[in-house]
Structures are given as structure tokens and as C-alpha cells.
mmCIF file of C-alpha atoms in Angstrom:
data_model
loop_
_atom_site.group_PDB
_atom_site.id
_atom_site.type_symbol
_atom_site.label_atom_id
_atom_site.label_comp_id
_atom_site.label_asym_id
_atom_site.label_seq_id
_atom_site.Cartn_x
_atom_site.Cartn_y
_atom_site.Cartn_z
ATOM 1 C CA MET H 1 -32.501 -7.080 78.899
ATOM 2 C CA LYS H 2 -32.007 -7.846 75.237
ATOM 3 C CA ASN H 3 -30.861 -4.263 74.642
ATOM 4 C CA ASN H 4 -28.300 -4.541 77.469
ATOM 5 C CA LEU H 5 -27.003 -7.817 76.092
ATOM 6 C CA LYS H 6 -26.801 -6.316 72.612
ATOM 7 C CA ALA H 7 -24.903 -3.322 73.943
ATOM 8 C CA LYS H 8 -22.420 -5.554 75.742
ATOM 9 C CA ILE H 9 -21.849 -7.612 72.603
ATOM 10 C CA MET H 10 -21.195 -4.422 70.572
ATOM 11 C CA LEU H 11 -18.782 -3.109 73.237
ATOM 12 C CA VAL H 12 -16.829 -6.345 73.307
ATOM 13 C CA SER H 13 -16.691 -6.357 69.501
ATOM 14 C CA LEU H 14 -15.489 -2.743 69.416
ATOM 15 C CA ILE H 15 -12.786 -3.461 71.999
ATOM 16 C CA GLY H 16 -11.745 -6.448 69.937
ATOM 17 C CA ILE H 17 -11.519 -4.349 66.768
ATOM 18 C CA LEU H 18 -9.531 -1.609 68.550
ATOM 19 C CA PHE H 19 -7.208 -4.177 70.154
ATOM 20 C CA PHE H 20 -6.587 -5.821 66.778
ATOM 21 C CA ALA H 21 -5.923 -2.464 65.126
ATOM 22 C CA SER H 22 -3.606 -1.314 67.914
ATOM 23 C CA THR H 23 -1.789 -4.647 67.849
ATOM 24 C CA CYS H 24 -1.175 -4.260 64.126
ATOM 25 C CA ILE H 25 0.239 -0.773 64.674
ATOM 26 C CA ILE H 26 2.378 -1.887 67.616
ATOM 27 C CA ASN H 27 3.533 -4.968 65.770
ATOM 28 C CA GLY H 28 4.368 -2.844 62.759
ATOM 29 C CA GLN H 29 6.543 -0.602 64.957
ATOM 30 C CA GLU H 30 8.091 -3.603 66.729
ATOM 31 C CA SER H 31 9.034 -5.175 63.418
ATOM 32 C CA ALA H 32 11.095 -2.126 62.497
ATOM 33 C CA ASP H 33 12.715 -2.077 65.933
ATOM 34 C CA GLU H 34 13.301 -5.799 65.842
ATOM 35 C CA ILE H 35 15.316 -5.491 62.641
ATOM 36 C CA THR H 36 17.667 -3.001 64.320
ATOM 37 C CA LEU H 37 17.685 -4.957 67.559
ATOM 38 C CA ASN H 38 18.377 -8.210 65.752
ATOM 39 C CA ASN H 39 21.282 -6.620 63.901
ATOM 40 C CA LYS H 40 22.745 -5.320 67.156
ATOM 41 C CA THR H 41 22.223 -8.676 68.815
ATOM 42 C CA LYS H 42 23.935 -10.478 65.930
ATOM 43 C CA ILE H 43 26.902 -8.084 66.083
ATOM 44 C CA ILE H 44 27.263 -8.471 69.851
ATOM 45 C CA ASP H 45 26.961 -12.262 69.555
ATOM 46 C CA SER H 46 29.560 -12.296 66.788
ATOM 47 C CA ILE H 47 31.965 -10.155 68.832
ATOM 48 C CA ASP H 48 31.387 -12.276 71.926
ATOM 49 C CA ASN H 49 31.968 -15.523 69.998
ATOM 50 C CA THR H 50 35.223 -14.195 68.549
ATOM 51 C CA LEU H 51 36.513 -13.023 71.931
ATOM 52 C CA GLU H 52 35.492 -16.289 73.571
ATOM 53 C CA GLY H 53 37.300 -18.323 70.921
ATOM 54 C CA TYR H 54 40.380 -16.090 71.093
ATOM 55 C CA PHE H 55 40.865 -16.040 74.868
ATOM 56 C CA ASN H 56 39.745 -19.624 75.387
ATOM 57 C CA GLY H 57 42.105 -20.833 72.652
ATOM 58 C CA LYS H 58 45.079 -18.951 74.123
ATOM 59 C CA PHE H 59 44.492 -20.245 77.640
ATOM 60 C CA LYS H 60 44.092 -23.867 76.542
ATOM 61 C CA TYR H 61 47.156 -23.815 74.298
ATOM 62 C CA GLN H 62 49.424 -21.996 76.766
ATOM 63 C CA ASN H 63 48.541 -24.481 79.500
ATOM 64 C CA ASN H 64 48.794 -27.663 77.399
ATOM 65 C CA ILE H 65 45.082 -28.387 77.438
ATOM 66 C CA ASN H 66 44.928 -28.240 73.619
ATOM 67 C CA ASN H 67 47.665 -29.214 71.168
ATOM 68 C CA LEU H 68 46.605 -26.568 68.636
ATOM 69 C CA ASN H 69 46.493 -22.821 69.185
ATOM 70 C CA ASP H 70 42.865 -22.245 68.224
ATOM 71 C CA SER H 71 43.120 -18.541 69.091
ATOM 72 C CA LEU H 72 44.812 -17.983 65.718
ATOM 73 C CA LYS H 73 41.543 -18.780 63.939
ATOM 74 C CA TYR H 74 40.086 -15.576 65.332
ATOM 75 C CA ILE H 75 42.932 -13.228 64.355
ATOM 76 C CA GLN H 76 43.603 -11.459 61.055
ATOM 77 C CA GLN H 77 46.724 -13.193 59.744
ATOM 78 C CA ASP H 78 48.657 -10.176 58.482
ATOM 79 C CA THR H 79 48.707 -8.438 61.880
ATOM 80 C CA VAL H 80 51.158 -7.958 64.727
ATOM 81 C CA VAL H 81 48.758 -9.604 67.191
ATOM 82 C CA TYR H 82 48.832 -12.767 65.048
ATOM 83 C CA LYS H 83 52.618 -12.839 65.205
ATOM 84 C CA GLU H 84 52.553 -12.136 68.939
ATOM 85 C CA SER H 85 50.094 -14.967 69.610
ATOM 86 C CA ALA H 86 51.997 -17.439 67.437
ATOM 87 C CA ILE H 87 55.374 -16.733 69.085
ATOM 88 C CA THR H 88 54.591 -15.767 72.691
ATOM 89 C CA ASP H 89 51.969 -18.467 73.203
ATOM 90 C CA ASP H 90 54.554 -21.050 72.090
ATOM 91 C CA ASN H 91 57.068 -19.677 74.603
ATOM 92 C CA ILE H 92 54.562 -19.775 77.453
ATOM 93 C CA ARG H 93 53.586 -23.313 76.482
ATOM 94 C CA ASN H 94 57.233 -24.434 76.508
ATOM 95 C CA LEU H 95 57.704 -23.163 80.064
ATOM 96 C CA SER H 96 54.398 -24.716 81.043
ATOM 97 C CA ASN H 97 55.710 -28.061 79.775
ATOM 98 C CA ILE H 98 58.772 -27.712 81.986
ATOM 99 C CA ASN H 99 56.984 -26.770 85.196
ATOM 100 C CA GLY H 100 54.584 -29.650 84.626
ATOM 101 C CA GLU H 101 51.625 -27.995 86.339
ATOM 102 C CA LYS H 102 48.312 -29.330 85.054
ATOM 103 C CA ILE H 103 45.092 -27.340 85.091
ATOM 104 C CA TYR H 104 41.526 -28.573 85.504
ATOM 105 C CA ASP H 105 38.029 -27.295 86.216
ATOM 106 C CA TYR H 106 38.664 -24.038 84.362
ATOM 107 C CA LYS H 107 36.161 -21.409 83.278
ATOM 108 C CA VAL H 108 36.991 -18.641 80.804
ATOM 109 C CA SER H 109 34.646 -15.633 80.639
ATOM 110 C CA ASN H 110 34.572 -12.240 78.955
ATOM 111 C CA ASP H 111 32.799 -9.186 80.322
ATOM 112 C CA ILE H 112 32.267 -6.705 77.491
ATOM 113 C CA LYS H 113 32.259 -3.194 78.933
ATOM 114 C CA LYS H 114 31.938 -1.057 75.814
ATOM 115 C CA ILE H 115 31.589 -1.403 72.018
ATOM 116 C CA GLU H 116 32.396 1.438 69.592
ATOM 117 C CA ASN H 117 32.213 1.616 65.804
ATOM 118 C CA THR H 118 35.448 2.127 63.855
ATOM 119 C CA ASN H 119 36.169 2.561 60.143
ATOM 120 C CA LYS H 120 36.844 -1.157 59.689
ATOM 121 C CA GLY H 121 34.713 -2.661 62.432
ATOM 122 C CA TYR H 122 34.576 -2.345 66.195
ATOM 123 C CA LYS H 123 36.593 -1.371 69.240
ATOM 124 C CA VAL H 124 35.745 -3.397 72.337
ATOM 125 C CA ASN H 125 36.711 -2.835 75.973
ATOM 126 C CA VAL H 126 36.600 -6.234 77.618
ATOM 127 C CA THR H 127 37.623 -7.815 80.919
ATOM 128 C CA TYR H 128 38.987 -11.329 80.443
ATOM 129 C CA ARG H 129 38.692 -13.679 83.428
ATOM 130 C CA VAL H 130 39.752 -17.260 84.110
ATOM 131 C CA GLU H 131 39.029 -19.367 87.180
ATOM 132 C CA PHE H 132 40.830 -22.700 87.483
ATOM 133 C CA TYR H 133 42.619 -25.186 89.715
ATOM 134 C CA TYR H 134 46.143 -26.532 89.497
ATOM 135 C CA VAL H 135 46.210 -30.277 90.039
ATOM 136 C CA GLY H 136 47.084 -30.858 93.696
ATOM 137 C CA ALA H 137 46.248 -27.288 94.749
ATOM 138 C CA ARG H 138 43.677 -26.669 97.457
ATOM 139 C CA ASP H 139 42.833 -23.112 96.425
ATOM 140 C CA LYS H 140 41.253 -21.852 93.234
ATOM 141 C CA SER H 141 43.434 -19.669 90.992
ATOM 142 C CA TYR H 142 42.183 -16.614 89.149
ATOM 143 C CA ILE H 143 43.353 -14.309 86.361
ATOM 144 C CA GLU H 144 41.753 -11.003 85.404
ATOM 145 C CA GLU H 145 42.905 -8.679 82.601
ATOM 146 C CA ASP H 146 41.459 -5.594 80.894
ATOM 147 C CA HIS H 147 41.967 -5.518 77.116
ATOM 148 C CA ILE H 148 41.011 -3.234 74.257
ATOM 149 C CA ILE H 149 40.312 -5.356 71.180
ATOM 150 C CA TYR H 150 39.975 -4.049 67.611
ATOM 151 C CA LEU H 151 37.942 -6.249 65.274
ATOM 152 C CA ASN H 152 37.183 -6.060 61.554
ATOM 153 C CA ASN H 153 34.122 -7.429 59.825
ATOM 154 C CA THR H 154 35.224 -6.972 56.220
ATOM 155 C CA SER H 155 35.034 -10.638 55.181
ATOM 156 C CA ASN H 156 31.691 -11.441 56.842
ATOM 157 C CA LYS H 157 33.669 -12.916 59.711
ATOM 158 C CA MET H 158 34.628 -11.040 62.862
ATOM 159 C CA LEU H 159 38.448 -11.153 63.188
ATOM 160 C CA ILE H 160 40.845 -9.454 65.614
ATOM 161 C CA ASP H 161 43.135 -6.742 64.231
ATOM 162 C CA ALA H 162 44.765 -5.692 67.506
ATOM 163 C CA ASP H 163 44.837 -6.667 71.174
ATOM 164 C CA ILE H 164 45.849 -3.643 73.240
ATOM 165 C CA TYR H 165 47.272 -4.994 76.489
ATOM 166 C CA ASP H 166 50.398 -4.965 78.612
ATOM 167 C CA GLU H 167 50.631 -5.971 82.263
ATOM 168 C CA ASP H 168 52.847 -2.986 83.026
ATOM 169 C CA SER H 169 51.292 -0.229 80.882
ATOM 170 C CA ASP H 170 48.246 2.011 81.125
ATOM 171 C CA LEU H 171 45.613 0.690 78.740
ATOM 172 C CA GLU H 172 44.350 4.088 77.553
ATOM 173 C CA ASP H 173 47.911 5.309 76.901
ATOM 174 C CA LEU H 174 48.601 2.219 74.789
ATOM 175 C CA ASP H 175 45.355 2.706 72.906
ATOM 176 C CA ASN H 176 46.182 6.343 72.169
ATOM 177 C CA LYS H 177 49.537 5.272 70.758
ATOM 178 C CA TYR H 178 47.809 2.714 68.545
ATOM 179 C CA VAL H 179 45.197 5.194 67.290
ATOM 180 C CA ASN H 180 47.552 8.154 66.776
ATOM 181 C CA ASP H 181 50.533 6.329 65.283
ATOM 182 C CA LYS H 182 49.685 2.747 64.405
ATOM 183 C CA GLU H 183 52.915 2.194 62.467
ATOM 184 C CA GLU H 184 55.147 3.226 65.379
ATOM 185 C CA TYR H 185 53.003 1.302 67.851
ATOM 186 C CA GLU H 186 53.365 -1.885 65.788
ATOM 187 C CA LYS H 187 57.131 -1.416 65.445
ATOM 188 C CA GLU H 188 57.349 -1.156 69.221
ATOM 189 C CA GLN H 189 55.207 -4.290 69.633
ATOM 190 C CA ILE H 190 57.471 -6.245 67.282
ATOM 191 C CA ARG H 191 60.497 -5.162 69.325
ATOM 192 C CA LYS H 192 58.698 -6.373 72.467
ATOM 193 C CA ILE H 193 57.907 -9.727 70.853
ATOM 194 C CA GLU H 194 61.571 -10.188 69.981
ATOM 195 C CA ASP H 195 62.660 -9.100 73.475
ATOM 196 C CA ILE H 196 60.189 -11.451 75.174
ATOM 197 C CA SER H 197 61.271 -14.317 72.939
ATOM 198 C CA TYR H 198 64.904 -13.700 73.906
ATOM 199 C CA LYS H 199 63.980 -13.690 77.628
ATOM 200 C CA TYR H 200 62.132 -16.975 77.282
ATOM 201 C CA LYS H 201 65.066 -18.595 75.494
ATOM 202 C CA SER H 202 67.423 -17.343 78.211
ATOM 203 C CA GLU H 203 65.152 -18.741 80.917
ATOM 204 C CA LEU H 204 64.940 -22.101 79.177
ATOM 205 C CA LYS H 205 68.717 -22.203 78.902
ATOM 206 C CA ASN H 206 69.084 -21.412 82.617
ATOM 207 C CA ILE H 207 66.538 -24.053 83.564
ATOM 208 C CA TYR H 208 68.484 -26.758 81.776
ATOM 209 C CA ASN H 209 71.655 -25.556 83.495
ATOM 210 C CA LYS H 210 72.316 -27.654 86.610
ATOM 211 C CA LYS H 211 72.919 -24.484 88.619
ATOM 212 C CA GLU H 212 69.219 -23.665 88.371
ATOM 213 C CA GLN H 213 68.014 -26.572 90.494
ATOM 214 C CA ASN H 214 65.588 -25.824 93.310
ATOM 215 C CA ASN H 215 68.039 -25.600 96.227
ATOM 216 C CA TYR H 216 66.705 -22.596 98.125
ATOM 217 C CA ILE H 217 67.325 -22.324 101.849
ATOM 218 C CA THR H 218 64.806 -20.691 104.183
ATOM 219 C CA SER H 219 66.495 -18.446 106.732
ATOM 220 C CA SER H 220 63.460 -17.082 108.564
ATOM 221 C CA ARG H 221 63.552 -16.519 112.334
ATOM 222 C CA GLY H 222 59.978 -17.779 112.618
ATOM 223 C CA MET H 223 58.374 -14.505 113.755
ATOM 224 C CA TYR H 224 56.735 -13.869 110.386
ATOM 225 C CA ASN H 225 53.569 -15.904 109.839
ATOM 226 C CA ARG H 226 54.084 -17.014 106.247
ATOM 227 C CA ASN H 227 50.912 -19.072 106.042
ATOM 228 C CA GLY H 228 48.948 -16.224 107.594
ATOM 229 C CA ALA H 229 50.213 -13.817 104.931
ATOM 230 C CA ARG H 230 49.388 -16.397 102.267
ATOM 231 C CA ARG H 231 45.877 -16.941 103.576
ATOM 232 C CA TRP H 232 45.164 -13.210 103.802
ATOM 233 C CA ALA H 233 46.340 -12.666 100.210
ATOM 234 C CA LEU H 234 44.248 -15.543 98.864
ATOM 235 C CA ASP H 235 41.150 -14.463 100.768
ATOM 236 C CA ASN H 236 41.390 -10.825 99.634
ATOM 237 C CA ALA H 237 42.907 -10.900 96.142
ATOM 238 C CA LEU H 238 39.519 -10.799 94.410
ATOM 239 C CA THR H 239 37.240 -9.212 96.993
ATOM 240 C CA LEU H 240 39.198 -6.313 98.481
ATOM 241 C CA LYS H 241 38.781 -3.005 96.648
ATOM 242 C CA ASN H 242 41.885 -1.130 95.533
ATOM 243 C CA ASP H 243 42.878 1.860 97.672
ATOM 244 C CA TYR H 244 44.959 3.260 94.802
ATOM 245 C CA SER H 245 44.988 3.091 91.007
ATOM 246 C CA ALA H 246 48.368 1.343 91.432
ATOM 247 C CA ASP H 247 47.520 -0.846 94.414
ATOM 248 C CA CYS H 248 50.072 -3.665 94.134
ATOM 249 C CA THR H 249 52.464 -2.714 96.960
ATOM 250 C CA ASN H 250 49.626 -1.602 99.214
ATOM 251 C CA PHE H 251 48.132 -5.086 98.787
ATOM 252 C CA VAL H 252 51.322 -6.988 99.671
ATOM 253 C CA SER H 253 51.964 -4.700 102.671
ATOM 254 C CA LYS H 254 48.485 -5.516 103.972
ATOM 255 C CA ALA H 255 49.136 -9.244 103.522
ATOM 256 C CA MET H 256 52.467 -9.035 105.392
ATOM 257 C CA CYS H 257 50.963 -6.956 108.209
ATOM 258 C CA TYR H 258 47.381 -8.150 108.651
ATOM 259 C CA GLY H 259 48.056 -11.765 107.720
ATOM 260 C CA GLY H 260 51.747 -12.243 108.435
ATOM 261 C CA GLY H 261 51.937 -10.228 111.627
ATOM 262 C CA LEU H 262 54.827 -8.000 110.471
ATOM 263 C CA ARG H 263 54.750 -5.003 112.783
ATOM 264 C CA LYS H 264 54.227 -1.442 111.656
ATOM 265 C CA ASP H 265 56.630 1.289 112.694
ATOM 266 C CA GLU H 266 57.178 5.023 112.167
ATOM 267 C CA ILE H 267 58.205 4.417 108.536
ATOM 268 C CA TRP H 268 56.060 1.465 107.438
ATOM 269 C CA TYR H 269 52.384 2.062 108.200
ATOM 270 C CA TYR H 270 49.100 2.229 106.282
ATOM 271 C CA HIS H 271 49.288 4.852 103.477
ATOM 272 C CA SER H 272 52.976 5.627 104.121
ATOM 273 C CA ASN H 273 55.433 5.673 101.206
ATOM 274 C CA ALA H 274 57.113 2.513 102.473
ATOM 275 C CA TRP H 275 53.711 0.814 102.595
ATOM 276 C CA ILE H 276 52.490 1.710 99.091
ATOM 277 C CA ARG H 277 55.611 2.230 96.927
ATOM 278 C CA VAL H 278 57.724 -0.504 95.366
ATOM 279 C CA ILE H 279 61.228 0.849 95.979
ATOM 280 C CA GLU H 280 60.451 2.278 99.413
ATOM 281 C CA LEU H 281 59.033 -1.053 100.613
ATOM 282 C CA ARG H 282 62.167 -2.863 99.473
ATOM 283 C CA ASN H 283 64.404 -0.314 101.194
ATOM 284 C CA TRP H 284 62.446 -0.551 104.457
ATOM 285 C CA LEU H 285 62.528 -4.358 104.499
ATOM 286 C CA LEU H 286 66.291 -4.445 103.893
ATOM 287 C CA ASN H 287 67.217 -1.554 106.202
ATOM 288 C CA ARG H 288 65.146 -3.000 109.056
ATOM 289 C CA GLY H 289 66.758 -6.406 108.587
ATOM 290 C CA HIS H 290 63.387 -7.946 107.759
ATOM 291 C CA ALA H 291 64.454 -9.352 104.364
ATOM 292 C CA GLN H 292 67.306 -10.443 102.135
ATOM 293 C CA GLU H 293 67.333 -9.660 98.421
ATOM 294 C CA LYS H 294 67.657 -12.659 96.081
ATOM 295 C CA ASP H 295 67.974 -12.878 92.309
ATOM 296 C CA HIS H 296 65.922 -15.966 91.463
ATOM 297 C CA TYR H 297 62.436 -17.355 91.994
ATOM 298 C CA LYS H 298 63.909 -20.512 93.535
ATOM 299 C CA TYR H 299 64.858 -18.563 96.687
ATOM 300 C CA ALA H 300 61.301 -17.359 97.308
ATOM 301 C CA ASP H 301 59.181 -18.877 100.034
ATOM 302 C CA ILE H 302 55.478 -18.471 100.866
ATOM 303 C CA GLY H 303 54.844 -14.922 102.088
ATOM 304 C CA ASP H 304 57.914 -13.476 100.333
ATOM 305 C CA ILE H 305 57.653 -10.518 97.967
ATOM 306 C CA VAL H 306 58.678 -10.489 94.299
ATOM 307 C CA GLN H 307 59.231 -7.155 92.569
ATOM 308 C CA TYR H 308 59.527 -6.468 88.833
ATOM 309 C CA TYR H 309 61.568 -3.929 86.891
ATOM 310 C CA SER H 310 59.716 -2.109 84.121
ATOM 311 C CA LYS H 311 61.853 -1.444 81.069
ATOM 312 C CA ASN H 312 59.133 0.883 79.811
ATOM 313 C CA LYS H 313 59.100 3.010 83.000
ATOM 314 C CA GLY H 314 62.805 2.650 83.779
ATOM 315 C CA ARG H 315 62.234 1.634 87.415
ATOM 316 C CA TRP H 316 61.040 -1.101 89.752
ATOM 317 C CA ALA H 317 57.288 -0.887 89.271
ATOM 318 C CA HIS H 318 55.348 -3.905 90.561
ATOM 319 C CA SER H 319 55.078 -6.040 93.717
ATOM 320 C CA VAL H 320 53.420 -9.442 94.208
ATOM 321 C CA ILE H 321 53.299 -11.889 97.117
ATOM 322 C CA VAL H 322 54.170 -15.597 96.945
ATOM 323 C CA THR H 323 51.172 -17.764 97.856
ATOM 324 C CA SER H 324 52.376 -21.232 96.750
ATOM 325 C CA ARG H 325 55.601 -23.178 96.168
ATOM 326 C CA THR H 326 56.061 -25.773 93.427
ATOM 327 C CA ASN H 327 58.739 -28.362 92.708
ATOM 328 C CA LYS H 328 59.728 -27.141 89.249
ATOM 329 C CA TYR H 329 60.514 -23.813 87.559
ATOM 330 C CA PRO H 330 59.439 -21.131 88.291
ATOM 331 C CA TYR H 331 58.850 -22.701 91.726
ATOM 332 C CA ILE H 332 56.226 -20.181 92.843
ATOM 333 C CA ARG H 333 52.688 -18.976 92.321
ATOM 334 C CA VAL H 334 51.710 -15.470 93.369
ATOM 335 C CA SER H 335 48.742 -13.243 94.188
ATOM 336 C CA ALA H 336 48.520 -9.542 93.377
ATOM 337 C CA HIS H 337 46.507 -6.378 93.014
ATOM 338 C CA THR H 338 45.968 -3.576 90.623
ATOM 339 C CA THR H 339 45.278 -6.297 88.065
ATOM 340 C CA ASN H 340 43.771 -9.009 90.235
ATOM 341 C CA ARG H 341 45.697 -12.298 90.389
ATOM 342 C CA ARG H 342 45.078 -15.198 92.757
ATOM 343 C CA ASP H 343 47.712 -17.920 93.131
ATOM 344 C CA VAL H 344 48.966 -17.935 89.519
ATOM 345 C CA ASN H 345 52.192 -19.245 88.005
ATOM 346 C CA VAL H 346 54.464 -16.262 87.349
ATOM 347 C CA SER H 347 56.070 -17.428 84.091
ATOM 348 C CA GLY H 348 52.979 -16.972 81.919
ATOM 349 C CA ILE H 349 52.074 -13.539 83.276
ATOM 350 C CA TYR H 350 55.107 -11.700 84.632
ATOM 351 C CA TYR H 351 58.807 -12.120 83.837
ATOM 352 C CA PRO H 352 59.858 -13.380 81.317
ATOM 353 C CA ARG H 353 56.573 -12.339 79.676
ATOM 354 C CA GLY H 354 55.616 -8.702 79.122
ATOM 355 C CA ASP H 355 57.604 -5.529 79.488
ATOM 356 C CA TYR H 356 59.298 -6.537 82.744
ATOM 357 C CA SER H 357 63.000 -7.001 82.104
ATOM 358 C CA ASN H 358 64.108 -8.140 85.564
ATOM 359 C CA TYR H 359 62.852 -9.232 88.963
ATOM 360 C CA ARG H 360 64.068 -9.571 92.537
ATOM 361 C CA VAL H 361 62.923 -11.654 95.487
ATOM 362 C CA LEU H 362 62.599 -10.083 98.939
ATOM 363 C CA HIS H 363 62.971 -13.122 101.194
ATOM 364 C CA ILE H 364 61.537 -12.301 104.628
ATOM 365 C CA THR H 365 63.924 -13.253 107.438
ATOM 366 C CA ARG H 366 61.878 -12.194 110.509
#
């Protein structure tokens, strides 16, 4: 009995010694891994904090939530992106002041998809998202954008060197231009900044002109279910998967048909050119007598289509659907696909911002 008890005590002691020894070995290995892991975690946290401050600061300043543009704190000062943020954010804010729309209950988030090392720091693929409400609006609004951000860590502080993004351009193509010929890319960006600034000034001038008052007249025959098209677009803007890499016109056709009750025919049907292509949809609507073409946002009603001309592509290249009307410029909020948008004010995203140099309203008359 004593021998059995003694044997058990020795076994327990041996297990204890082995466990302690193995723990020391494991802990020694973990310590080495933890150093690497901690470094990676610190880098990711630093990148995430910079992106959060950058995007959050831009959104708050553009929409008159903050009086200071805090996004500038996270950008290297001697860069084109710093100039772009300082000028364009001011322009967007000025238009936001005029339209008077207030935002509340907002949430800004960043989904980092990929981080790569560069000579000066890091290249980050990130999806920027904002959910929010306009005061008085029943439905939540939503913005989603894919960006490629270049950051440097040369001064022990993670700062942004470049923000590769354009609503109308392929992200990888833009990035290749930046990588292969940074000087030419930055010259082009400066030209865009100047062009956008000119468009904003022109819009502001037109707004203050008495001719630009909101005096639109609806001339619909009542067969088109505007609120049905609106509801379909709002319900599906974020949840419906894209059928195409450029899905914008396909999305608005679905809203007009499935929500608005606009009938298909031998030209306009699912997957047809008239259904999925910007110019062909416009031609079908006009030739069938379903729409009138207008030259200003003030003529657009709920369920109407707005199309944008791409200076970069040299053609009409994007379609969105009107999902809300407002009392002041730009009078409308829209929903869209390819880049997902849900009931957002057009002036801070589309014309006069970005590469789009013109727009047209397709006012449905059915």
C-alpha cells in the first residue's frame, strides 16, 4: 500500500517536472512569437487608427459635424492628397451648408482587406463605409468606397502619402499609374483638383442665381410607380449582388421594372443592352416616350434616372436612381450600384465632385 502510494507520488512529481519543463520551452517559443505578433499588431493598430482618423475627419468636416478638418492631421503635408483634402473637402462643405441637410446617428468603419510593405511604409486596400441618417429622413443612408492608401512611417507616426480613389475609375488602373509614373499621376490629380474646384464654384454661382430655384414640374402620366421604384432601390442597394462588374444601369433598370412596374419589351429586358448600358437605356427611354431629358437636378423626381458623363472615358458612363427629394440644392438623394450607395446626397459624391464633367436627368413620363 505504502509502495503504491509512493509510486503515485513519484509519478505526480515527474509529471509536474515535465509539465514545468515543457511550459518553459513553450513559453520561450511563445515569447519569440509574441514579439513578432506584437509588432504586427501594433502596425495594424497604427494603420487602422490613421485610417479611422482620416475618413472620420473627412466625413465630419464635409457634413458640418466638425468645424475643423481633422483628416489633415493624418496626411503628410507635402503631398497631393493633402492639397486635395484641403480644397475639395472645403468645396463639399460649402455645398453642404447650402443644402442645409443635417446628419445624425452616423457610424464610420474601415474594413482593411490587404496590407503590403513598401519602401517607405505600407500599401493598404481598404473599404470605407458610413451609415447615417439625414434629419427628417425615414430611411438610413449608406456610402461604401474602395480605396488604396499609401502610408509612411518615417517619423514614428503613420501618415498618408496617397489616397488612390476615383468614383469613375478602375482602382487597380489608378494604382498602376501611381506606381509606374508617380510624377505624371500627381500632375493629373492636381489638374483634377483644379477642375473640381472650378465646377464647385460654377455650381455655387448657379445656386445663387434666381434661375436655379426649385421650380420643377412633374409631367408623369401616373403609370410608373415612383414610390415602388424608390422602395425597391432602397431595399436592394446594399444586399443585392452585382450581376456585372459595372452594374449601375442594371441596378436602375431592375428598380424601374421590378419596383416601378415599367414594362419590358423586345428591346428592354433583363441582360439586354438597353437594360445594362448607360447610353442604350437613355435612348430606349426617350424613343419609347417613357422619359424626357432634363439638364438639372431640380427637374428630377423620385424614381427618375440621373446619368453622368465621364471626362476620363469620353462618354456617358454611370446611372443612378433618385430615391429622395429635398427642398434645397441639389434637391435629390440617390441610390446606386457598382459602388454601393443608399439614399445619398449627390453633390458630395457625384457631379460636381470627381471626374464627372456633366450630368443629365431622365424624367420618367409614363
